[in-house]
Amino acid sequence: MALHIIGTALHHQAAWQRTVATVTDVSPYSEMQANGLKTDGINVAVAYVANDAPMTWSGRGKDVGLYKAAKGDRIEFYYDPADPSSLDTAAMKGWRGGLLMLAVTGGFTAFYVWFFWLRGRRVTA
């Protein structure tokens, strides 16, 4: 998963175009999941320019990596030049999130190998 996050972020930074979007509307929502947990989030609407044409997008903020916003905020996005309605803010954060996940996973794996495989071994001659 970490390699996927790093790869996606690097691909979007290299192949997608950067734009600045203005938040035109924000509204909170809550949804109940099947297991009974309530999830809170925001619905957002943004206006931006892509391929020299004005565009708008609206939907759940988490779909584009946006978890906090206020009306009038200006947010940097990457968009797919082939499909300007595809937005991504995660690429703006870079590959550090993926590296953090890789470090945590690697640390857990090293601890697991030490604890269950190497800890009790005795060297006999």
PDB file of C-alpha atoms in Angstrom:
ATOM      1  CA  MET A   1       0.000   0.000   0.000  1.00  0.00           C
ATOM      2  CA  ALA A   2       2.829   2.387   0.831  1.00  0.00           C
ATOM      3  CA  LEU A   3       4.421   1.841  -2.571  1.00  0.00           C
ATOM      4  CA  HIS A   4       1.057   2.508  -4.221  1.00  0.00           C
ATOM      5  CA  ILE A   5       0.678   5.800  -2.332  1.00  0.00           C
ATOM      6  CA  ILE A   6       4.215   6.884  -3.239  1.00  0.00           C
ATOM      7  CA  GLY A   7       3.810   5.826  -6.876  1.00  0.00           C
ATOM      8  CA  THR A   8       0.441   7.551  -7.295  1.00  0.00           C
ATOM      9  CA  ALA A   9       1.693  10.788  -5.723  1.00  0.00           C
ATOM     10  CA  LEU A  10       4.812  10.846  -7.905  1.00  0.00           C
ATOM     11  CA  HIS A  11       2.795  10.029 -11.058  1.00  0.00           C
ATOM     12  CA  HIS A  12       0.284  12.804 -10.376  1.00  0.00           C
ATOM     13  CA  GLN A  13       3.068  15.303  -9.694  1.00  0.00           C
ATOM     14  CA  ALA A  14       4.800  14.375 -12.958  1.00  0.00           C
ATOM     15  CA  ALA A  15       1.896  13.845 -15.378  1.00  0.00           C
ATOM     16  CA  TRP A  16      -1.003  15.901 -14.024  1.00  0.00           C
ATOM     17  CA  GLN A  17      -1.423  19.670 -14.132  1.00  0.00           C
ATOM     18  CA  ARG A  18      -1.570  21.934 -11.087  1.00  0.00           C
ATOM     19  CA  THR A  19      -4.377  24.432 -10.555  1.00  0.00           C
ATOM     20  CA  VAL A  20      -5.813  26.532  -7.751  1.00  0.00           C
ATOM     21  CA  ALA A  21      -9.477  25.989  -6.931  1.00  0.00           C
ATOM     22  CA  THR A  22     -11.768  28.269  -4.959  1.00  0.00           C
ATOM     23  CA  VAL A  23     -14.213  26.635  -2.556  1.00  0.00           C
ATOM     24  CA  THR A  24     -17.673  27.908  -3.484  1.00  0.00           C
ATOM     25  CA  ASP A  25     -19.775  25.870  -1.050  1.00  0.00           C
ATOM     26  CA  VAL A  26     -19.232  23.671   2.019  1.00  0.00           C
ATOM     27  CA  SER A  27     -21.815  21.637   3.895  1.00  0.00           C
ATOM     28  CA  PRO A  28     -21.301  18.995   6.594  1.00  0.00           C
ATOM     29  CA  TYR A  29     -22.779  15.516   6.338  1.00  0.00           C
ATOM     30  CA  SER A  30     -23.070  12.450   8.556  1.00  0.00           C
ATOM     31  CA  GLU A  31     -23.656   8.902   7.470  1.00  0.00           C
ATOM     32  CA  MET A  32     -24.290   5.722   9.401  1.00  0.00           C
ATOM     33  CA  GLN A  33     -22.245   2.725   8.343  1.00  0.00           C
ATOM     34  CA  ALA A  34     -23.508  -0.860   8.401  1.00  0.00           C
ATOM     35  CA  ASN A  35     -21.559  -1.578  11.611  1.00  0.00           C
ATOM     36  CA  GLY A  36     -23.304   1.294  13.421  1.00  0.00           C
ATOM     37  CA  LEU A  37     -20.447   3.802  13.340  1.00  0.00           C
ATOM     38  CA  LYS A  38     -21.232   7.371  12.325  1.00  0.00           C
ATOM     39  CA  THR A  39     -18.928   9.097   9.835  1.00  0.00           C
ATOM     40  CA  ASP A  40     -18.782  12.875   9.566  1.00  0.00           C
ATOM     41  CA  GLY A  41     -17.397  14.768   6.601  1.00  0.00           C
ATOM     42  CA  ILE A  42     -17.963  17.691   4.271  1.00  0.00           C
ATOM     43  CA  ASN A  43     -19.533  18.093   0.870  1.00  0.00           C
ATOM     44  CA  VAL A  44     -17.672  20.709  -1.140  1.00  0.00           C
ATOM     45  CA  ALA A  45     -18.064  22.552  -4.390  1.00  0.00           C
ATOM     46  CA  VAL A  46     -15.023  24.107  -6.052  1.00  0.00           C
ATOM     47  CA  ALA A  47     -14.419  26.243  -9.123  1.00  0.00           C
ATOM     48  CA  TYR A  48     -11.130  26.085 -11.026  1.00  0.00           C
ATOM     49  CA  VAL A  49      -9.554  26.544 -14.439  1.00  0.00           C
ATOM     50  CA  ALA A  50      -8.345  23.464 -16.332  1.00  0.00           C
ATOM     51  CA  ASN A  51      -6.977  23.454 -19.867  1.00  0.00           C
ATOM     52  CA  ASP A  52      -7.895  27.180 -20.092  1.00  0.00           C
ATOM     53  CA  ALA A  53     -11.583  26.414 -19.431  1.00  0.00           C
ATOM     54  CA  PRO A  54     -13.560  27.202 -16.267  1.00  0.00           C
ATOM     55  CA  MET A  55     -14.598  24.028 -14.437  1.00  0.00           C
ATOM     56  CA  THR A  56     -16.589  23.136 -11.340  1.00  0.00           C
ATOM     57  CA  TRP A  57     -16.573  20.037  -9.172  1.00  0.00           C
ATOM     58  CA  SER A  58     -18.779  19.045  -6.262  1.00  0.00           C
ATOM     59  CA  GLY A  59     -18.919  15.990  -4.087  1.00  0.00           C
ATOM     60  CA  ARG A  60     -17.557  14.563  -0.888  1.00  0.00           C
ATOM     61  CA  GLY A  61     -14.380  16.286   0.149  1.00  0.00           C
ATOM     62  CA  LYS A  62     -12.697  13.008   1.048  1.00  0.00           C
ATOM     63  CA  ASP A  63     -12.992  11.897  -2.602  1.00  0.00           C
ATOM     64  CA  VAL A  64     -10.351  14.483  -3.525  1.00  0.00           C
ATOM     65  CA  GLY A  65      -8.406  14.404  -0.246  1.00  0.00           C
ATOM     66  CA  LEU A  66     -10.092  17.463   1.281  1.00  0.00           C
ATOM     67  CA  TYR A  67     -11.173  17.099   4.904  1.00  0.00           C
ATOM     68  CA  LYS A  68     -11.413  20.729   6.076  1.00  0.00           C
ATOM     69  CA  ALA A  69     -12.448  23.756   4.048  1.00  0.00           C
ATOM     70  CA  ALA A  70     -14.348  27.000   4.325  1.00  0.00           C
ATOM     71  CA  LYS A  71     -16.179  28.940   1.646  1.00  0.00           C
ATOM     72  CA  GLY A  72     -13.702  31.161  -0.194  1.00  0.00           C
ATOM     73  CA  ASP A  73     -10.621  29.029   0.585  1.00  0.00           C
ATOM     74  CA  ARG A  74      -8.136  28.639  -2.234  1.00  0.00           C
ATOM     75  CA  ILE A  75      -6.762  25.107  -2.504  1.00  0.00           C
ATOM     76  CA  GLU A  76      -4.120  23.700  -4.829  1.00  0.00           C
ATOM     77  CA  PHE A  77      -5.139  20.620  -6.789  1.00  0.00           C
ATOM     78  CA  TYR A  78      -3.686  18.405  -9.449  1.00  0.00           C
ATOM     79  CA  TYR A  79      -6.032  17.487 -12.289  1.00  0.00           C
ATOM     80  CA  ASP A  80      -5.773  14.908 -15.046  1.00  0.00           C
ATOM     81  CA  PRO A  81      -5.304  16.757 -18.363  1.00  0.00           C
ATOM     82  CA  ALA A  82      -7.201  13.983 -20.175  1.00  0.00           C
ATOM     83  CA  ASP A  83     -10.123  14.245 -17.712  1.00  0.00           C
ATOM     84  CA  PRO A  84     -10.086  17.652 -15.959  1.00  0.00           C
ATOM     85  CA  SER A  85     -12.899  16.561 -13.622  1.00  0.00           C
ATOM     86  CA  SER A  86     -10.442  14.163 -11.901  1.00  0.00           C
ATOM     87  CA  LEU A  87      -8.925  16.093  -8.996  1.00  0.00           C
ATOM     88  CA  ASP A  88      -6.364  15.097  -6.375  1.00  0.00           C
ATOM     89  CA  THR A  89      -4.956  16.952  -3.378  1.00  0.00           C
ATOM     90  CA  ALA A  90      -3.035  13.939  -2.027  1.00  0.00           C
ATOM     91  CA  ALA A  91      -0.291  14.518  -4.588  1.00  0.00           C
ATOM     92  CA  MET A  92       0.224  17.967  -3.108  1.00  0.00           C
ATOM     93  CA  LYS A  93       1.358  16.304   0.097  1.00  0.00           C
ATOM     94  CA  GLY A  94       3.975  14.364  -1.832  1.00  0.00           C
ATOM     95  CA  TRP A  95       5.330  10.923  -1.109  1.00  0.00           C
ATOM     96  CA  ARG A  96       5.983  11.496   2.618  1.00  0.00           C
ATOM     97  CA  GLY A  97       2.741   9.814   3.688  1.00  0.00           C
ATOM     98  CA  GLY A  98       3.729   6.687   1.797  1.00  0.00           C
ATOM     99  CA  LEU A  99       7.191   6.743   3.347  1.00  0.00           C
ATOM    100  CA  LEU A 100       5.671   7.012   6.804  1.00  0.00           C
ATOM    101  CA  MET A 101       3.449   4.014   6.110  1.00  0.00           C
ATOM    102  CA  LEU A 102       6.448   2.106   4.705  1.00  0.00           C
ATOM    103  CA  ALA A 103       8.510   2.890   7.825  1.00  0.00           C
ATOM    104  CA  VAL A 104       5.737   1.778  10.186  1.00  0.00           C
ATOM    105  CA  THR A 105       5.139  -1.423   8.216  1.00  0.00           C
ATOM    106  CA  GLY A 106       8.872  -2.160   8.041  1.00  0.00           C
ATOM    107  CA  GLY A 107       9.273  -1.561  11.776  1.00  0.00           C
ATOM    108  CA  PHE A 108       6.381  -3.889  12.576  1.00  0.00           C
ATOM    109  CA  THR A 109       7.789  -6.568  10.267  1.00  0.00           C
ATOM    110  CA  ALA A 110      11.250  -6.331  11.863  1.00  0.00           C
ATOM    111  CA  PHE A 111       9.713  -6.592  15.355  1.00  0.00           C
ATOM    112  CA  TYR A 112       7.595  -9.571  14.265  1.00  0.00           C
ATOM    113  CA  VAL A 113      10.606 -11.430  12.841  1.00  0.00           C
ATOM    114  CA  TRP A 114      12.665 -10.725  15.955  1.00  0.00           C
ATOM    115  CA  PHE A 115       9.895 -11.585  18.453  1.00  0.00           C
ATOM    116  CA  PHE A 116       8.585 -14.779  16.868  1.00  0.00           C
ATOM    117  CA  TRP A 117      11.610 -16.159  14.994  1.00  0.00           C
ATOM    118  CA  LEU A 118      14.882 -14.849  16.375  1.00  0.00           C
ATOM    119  CA  ARG A 119      14.313 -14.113  20.061  1.00  0.00           C
ATOM    120  CA  GLY A 120      14.491 -17.636  21.470  1.00  0.00           C
ATOM    121  CA  ARG A 121      17.204 -19.094  19.245  1.00  0.00           C
ATOM    122  CA  ARG A 122      20.381 -20.353  20.802  1.00  0.00           C
ATOM    123  CA  VAL A 123      23.581 -20.836  18.884  1.00  0.00           C
ATOM    124  CA  THR A 124      25.078 -24.298  19.518  1.00  0.00           C
ATOM    125  CA  ALA A 125      28.484 -25.362  18.402  1.00  0.00           C
TER     126      ALA A 125
END
